[in-house]
Amino acid sequence: MHSSDQPESTAEMFGLLLRHFRVLAGLSQDQLGKRIGYSKSQVAMVERGARPPTDVFVQRADEVLRAQGALIVAAPKPPKQTERRNPLPGWFTPFADEEEKAWARHEYENHVMPGLLQTEAYARAVFTSRYPTYDDDEIEAKVAARLERQKLLSRRPLPDISFVLEMIVLTRPIGGRRVMKAQLHHLAEVARLRHVRIQLMDPDREDHAALDGPFVLLETDKRRQLAYIEGQGGSFFVTEQPELGNLFGKYGVTRAQAYTPERTLEKIEKMAEELCAPTSTGSSPATAAARAATA
């Protein structure tokens, strides 16, 4: 194997060692994943050397499998220079690579504007709010990387893109009134693109297919399907059935439960107009936007 293959070789060697300890412990990939907080798909990818493990993954696996530090020592270490050049987290880079050339991308979000839809000011407010706190250089690098990813919206050939958003995403005033006003106008502009469909979830619905939280679905340039889920404790890919099919089905039901793209655009425009107008004493930007959303 050539020296240039060393990072892949290290990942494969770690995967073989992980599999050895897992089999020795009498655990399946699914069982190990549940014990360390990752999906079966991610355990399988790490064992194949297809994805480098995160520090959290390595620590938990070493403890659960009683490897006595062997997995920690064997874990592949990314070059520090690469980490400084790339503002994207290591666990997000594989997804960003697939996203860049994806044929289709679909997302359900329930608490913040999706990165692909954020204005520069809104993205900066998001990263400024982060805990633990980023320093100024980190914030600017991450904002630039987020804006760079948005080239997907205008890439040729045009990808098929859709979003289902909860109403709170549009009414929570991240960054303040001026930032949110510009964000709503930008959202309306993106919603008018022929290859992008944005839908708001009806806040008065009594049933909801996606109560488990946000997720992203991709169809790669080779038409392979995969899903990406991110939470407080980390992130993981879903690449195997039936979980993958369930997520695609869930997204289909969620879209059917949401407002149509046409009605959504009307709502967004009305909320932006309401946010532009002077508010009465004691009325916050979020209150004004929420009032417009339910009108």
XYZ file of C-alpha atoms in Angstrom:
295
model
C 0.000 0.000 0.000
C 1.353 3.431 -0.947
C 2.308 5.953 1.714
C -0.493 8.213 0.481
C -2.940 5.492 1.557
C -1.755 5.624 5.160
C -4.766 7.535 6.587
C -7.153 4.996 5.013
C -4.937 2.127 6.167
C -4.986 3.462 9.732
C -8.773 3.746 9.646
C -9.073 0.202 8.291
C -6.725 -1.153 10.951
C -8.754 0.558 13.645
C -11.924 -0.901 12.140
C -10.497 -4.418 12.254
C -9.457 -3.934 15.874
C -12.889 -2.583 16.775
C -14.554 -5.583 15.152
C -12.190 -7.953 17.030
C -13.130 -6.511 20.421
C -16.826 -6.339 19.490
C -16.954 -10.011 18.461
C -14.940 -10.947 21.535
C -17.582 -9.192 23.662
C -20.363 -11.083 21.878
C -22.062 -7.942 20.596
C -23.609 -7.213 17.212
C -23.016 -3.879 15.465
C -26.502 -2.809 16.458
C -25.962 -3.744 20.114
C -22.640 -1.921 20.298
C -24.155 1.145 18.642
C -26.966 1.313 21.182
C -24.535 1.037 24.101
C -22.256 3.840 22.907
C -24.968 6.114 21.455
C -24.377 5.597 17.726
C -26.310 3.890 14.939
C -25.588 0.440 13.533
C -24.755 2.153 10.230
C -22.039 4.270 11.812
C -20.479 1.303 13.615
C -20.429 -0.572 10.303
C -18.801 2.372 8.485
C -16.094 2.671 11.148
C -15.388 -1.069 11.019
C -15.008 -0.868 7.218
C -12.640 2.079 7.555
C -15.101 4.162 5.529
C -15.405 6.815 8.241
C -12.933 7.862 10.940
C -14.323 7.535 14.464
C -14.903 10.590 16.631
C -13.096 10.937 19.952
C -16.378 10.271 21.769
C -16.979 7.113 19.713
C -13.481 5.802 20.526
C -13.739 6.567 24.251
C -17.156 4.940 24.652
C -16.270 1.886 22.547
C -13.066 1.336 24.500
C -15.013 1.431 27.784
C -17.916 -0.782 26.659
C -15.654 -3.371 24.996
C -13.142 -3.270 27.878
C -10.277 -2.749 25.450
C -8.126 -1.201 28.216
C -7.042 1.743 26.043
C -6.138 -0.299 22.952
C -8.793 1.404 20.824
C -7.747 4.836 22.062
C -4.127 4.205 21.091
C -5.064 2.728 17.696
C -7.563 5.447 16.727
C -6.553 7.387 13.572
C -5.314 10.885 14.331
C -6.133 13.531 11.687
C -3.253 15.892 10.842
C -3.458 19.087 12.888
C -2.788 21.263 9.839
C -5.858 19.838 8.110
C -7.951 20.598 11.169
C -6.803 24.227 11.134
C -7.515 24.635 7.409
C -10.961 23.096 7.531
C -13.509 25.050 9.601
C -16.015 22.193 9.317
C -16.042 19.706 12.215
C -14.445 16.371 11.398
C -17.716 14.513 11.981
C -19.494 16.788 9.473
C -16.956 16.644 6.633
C -18.135 13.300 5.135
C -21.677 14.670 4.936
C -20.504 17.956 3.378
C -18.620 15.988 0.714
C -21.755 14.060 -0.229
C -23.946 17.168 -0.023
C -21.748 19.107 -2.460
C -22.508 16.727 -5.308
C -25.936 15.481 -4.215
C -28.735 15.022 -6.741
C -31.380 15.765 -4.095
C -31.415 17.120 -0.539
C -34.366 17.284 1.861
C -34.435 18.599 5.435
C -36.798 18.825 8.384
C -35.815 21.418 10.993
C -37.576 22.351 14.207
C -35.509 24.967 16.044
C -33.153 27.045 13.848
C -32.919 28.183 10.236
C -31.135 25.481 8.196
C -27.554 26.385 7.300
C -28.276 26.383 3.564
C -30.911 29.097 4.094
C -29.057 31.377 6.513
C -27.927 34.893 5.715
C -24.394 35.872 6.699
C -25.635 37.917 9.668
C -27.938 35.143 10.898
C -25.154 32.542 10.607
C -22.809 34.795 12.556
C -25.439 35.193 15.291
C -25.842 31.405 15.470
C -22.113 30.791 15.865
C -21.781 33.683 18.345
C -24.458 32.059 20.516
C -22.615 28.750 20.645
C -21.435 27.190 23.925
C -18.538 26.645 24.540
C -17.733 30.011 22.967
C -15.854 30.277 19.669
C -13.182 32.959 19.316
C -13.629 35.629 16.619
C -11.417 33.909 14.030
C -13.293 30.632 14.447
C -16.639 32.360 14.027
C -15.599 34.086 10.804
C -14.119 30.869 9.383
C -17.287 28.939 10.140
C -19.515 31.643 8.666
C -17.439 31.597 5.469
C -17.674 27.799 5.282
C -21.457 27.911 5.749
C -21.862 30.465 2.961
C -19.616 28.359 0.724
C -21.942 25.358 1.208
C -24.845 27.459 -0.055
C -23.436 27.201 -3.576
C -25.497 24.007 -3.726
C -28.569 26.215 -4.245
C -27.219 27.545 -7.552
C -25.086 24.625 -8.662
C -25.482 23.172 -12.151
C -27.102 20.780 -12.732
C -29.728 22.073 -10.323
C -30.351 19.697 -7.409
C -33.828 18.913 -6.069
C -34.067 20.668 -2.687
C -36.850 20.865 -0.109
C -37.341 21.939 3.505
C -40.065 21.475 6.091
C -39.720 24.040 8.876
C -41.496 24.535 12.162
C -43.004 28.006 12.659
C -40.634 28.749 15.580
C -37.746 28.741 13.097
C -39.234 31.891 11.553
C -40.416 33.576 14.746
C -37.408 33.095 17.039
C -35.498 36.407 16.530
C -31.946 35.056 16.306
C -29.609 38.056 16.026
C -32.354 40.604 16.679
C -35.041 42.370 14.664
C -32.890 43.677 11.792
C -31.140 40.339 11.258
C -34.422 38.419 11.308
C -36.092 40.835 8.905
C -33.308 40.299 6.345
C -33.428 36.544 6.986
C -37.152 36.366 6.187
C -36.700 38.327 2.965
C -33.855 36.009 1.964
C -35.979 32.972 2.799
C -38.734 34.271 0.522
C -36.226 34.739 -2.308
C -34.993 31.167 -1.987
C -38.576 29.887 -1.786
C -39.247 31.420 -5.218
C -36.548 29.299 -6.884
C -38.108 26.659 -9.144
C -35.982 23.794 -7.810
C -36.483 24.632 -4.098
C -39.644 23.880 -2.117
C -40.038 25.306 1.380
C -42.983 24.282 3.537
C -44.041 25.443 6.991
C -45.567 22.932 9.364
C -49.087 23.863 10.402
C -48.710 24.797 14.113
C -52.330 23.812 14.794
C -51.949 20.195 13.665
C -52.853 17.572 16.245
C -50.619 14.902 14.660
C -47.018 15.157 13.486
C -44.828 12.487 11.865
C -41.445 13.995 12.792
C -41.643 14.489 16.544
C -38.321 12.663 17.033
C -36.400 15.700 15.778
C -34.610 17.186 12.747
C -32.895 15.183 10.014
C -31.469 15.540 6.503
C -31.985 13.184 3.556
C -29.633 12.978 0.594
C -29.693 11.279 -2.773
C -26.122 11.198 -4.015
C -24.991 11.837 -7.570
C -25.097 8.052 -8.010
C -28.692 8.039 -6.686
C -27.738 6.311 -3.445
C -29.882 7.318 -0.490
C -28.563 8.217 2.933
C -29.726 10.184 5.965
C -27.899 12.405 8.423
C -28.997 13.071 11.995
C -27.321 15.529 14.347
C -27.993 16.083 18.034
C -26.438 17.384 21.235
C -24.306 14.277 21.680
C -22.948 13.943 18.141
C -24.087 12.970 14.668
C -24.420 9.884 12.516
C -25.303 8.611 9.058
C -28.128 6.187 8.407
C -27.373 4.025 5.388
C -29.178 0.752 6.015
C -32.747 -0.483 5.901
C -35.261 -0.367 7.460
C -34.160 2.813 9.279
C -33.299 4.614 6.032
C -36.622 3.808 4.391
C -38.471 4.832 7.537
C -36.863 8.276 7.482
C -37.706 8.844 3.808
C -41.275 7.726 4.511
C -41.462 9.974 7.562
C -40.354 12.966 5.499
C -43.033 12.237 2.899
C -45.752 12.209 5.559
C -44.326 15.379 7.139
C -44.500 17.216 3.804
C -48.104 16.110 3.382
C -48.926 17.493 6.841
C -47.311 20.884 6.176
C -48.606 23.943 4.353
C -48.135 23.906 0.566
C -45.082 25.774 -0.816
C -47.423 28.445 -2.211
C -49.162 29.061 1.106
C -45.802 28.949 2.881
C -44.418 31.707 0.655
C -47.465 33.839 1.438
C -46.865 33.281 5.164
C -43.182 34.180 4.909
C -43.892 37.370 2.978
C -46.580 38.393 5.454
C -44.296 37.707 8.430
C -41.486 39.749 6.838
C -43.910 42.625 6.176
C -45.191 42.487 9.744
C -41.656 42.473 11.109
C -40.848 45.573 9.038
C -43.782 47.501 10.470
C -43.419 49.379 13.786
C -44.533 47.256 16.711
C -46.737 48.503 19.499
C -45.273 49.157 22.938
C -44.365 45.911 24.629
C -44.692 43.873 21.436
C -41.506 41.972 20.577
C -40.340 41.088 17.025
C -41.071 37.430 17.764
C -44.594 38.287 18.909
C -45.227 40.349 15.779
C -43.962 37.588 13.489
C -45.973 34.947 15.319
C -49.097 37.085 15.001
C -48.538 37.368 11.232
C -47.929 33.616 10.952
C -51.249 32.724 12.526
C -53.250 35.412 10.789
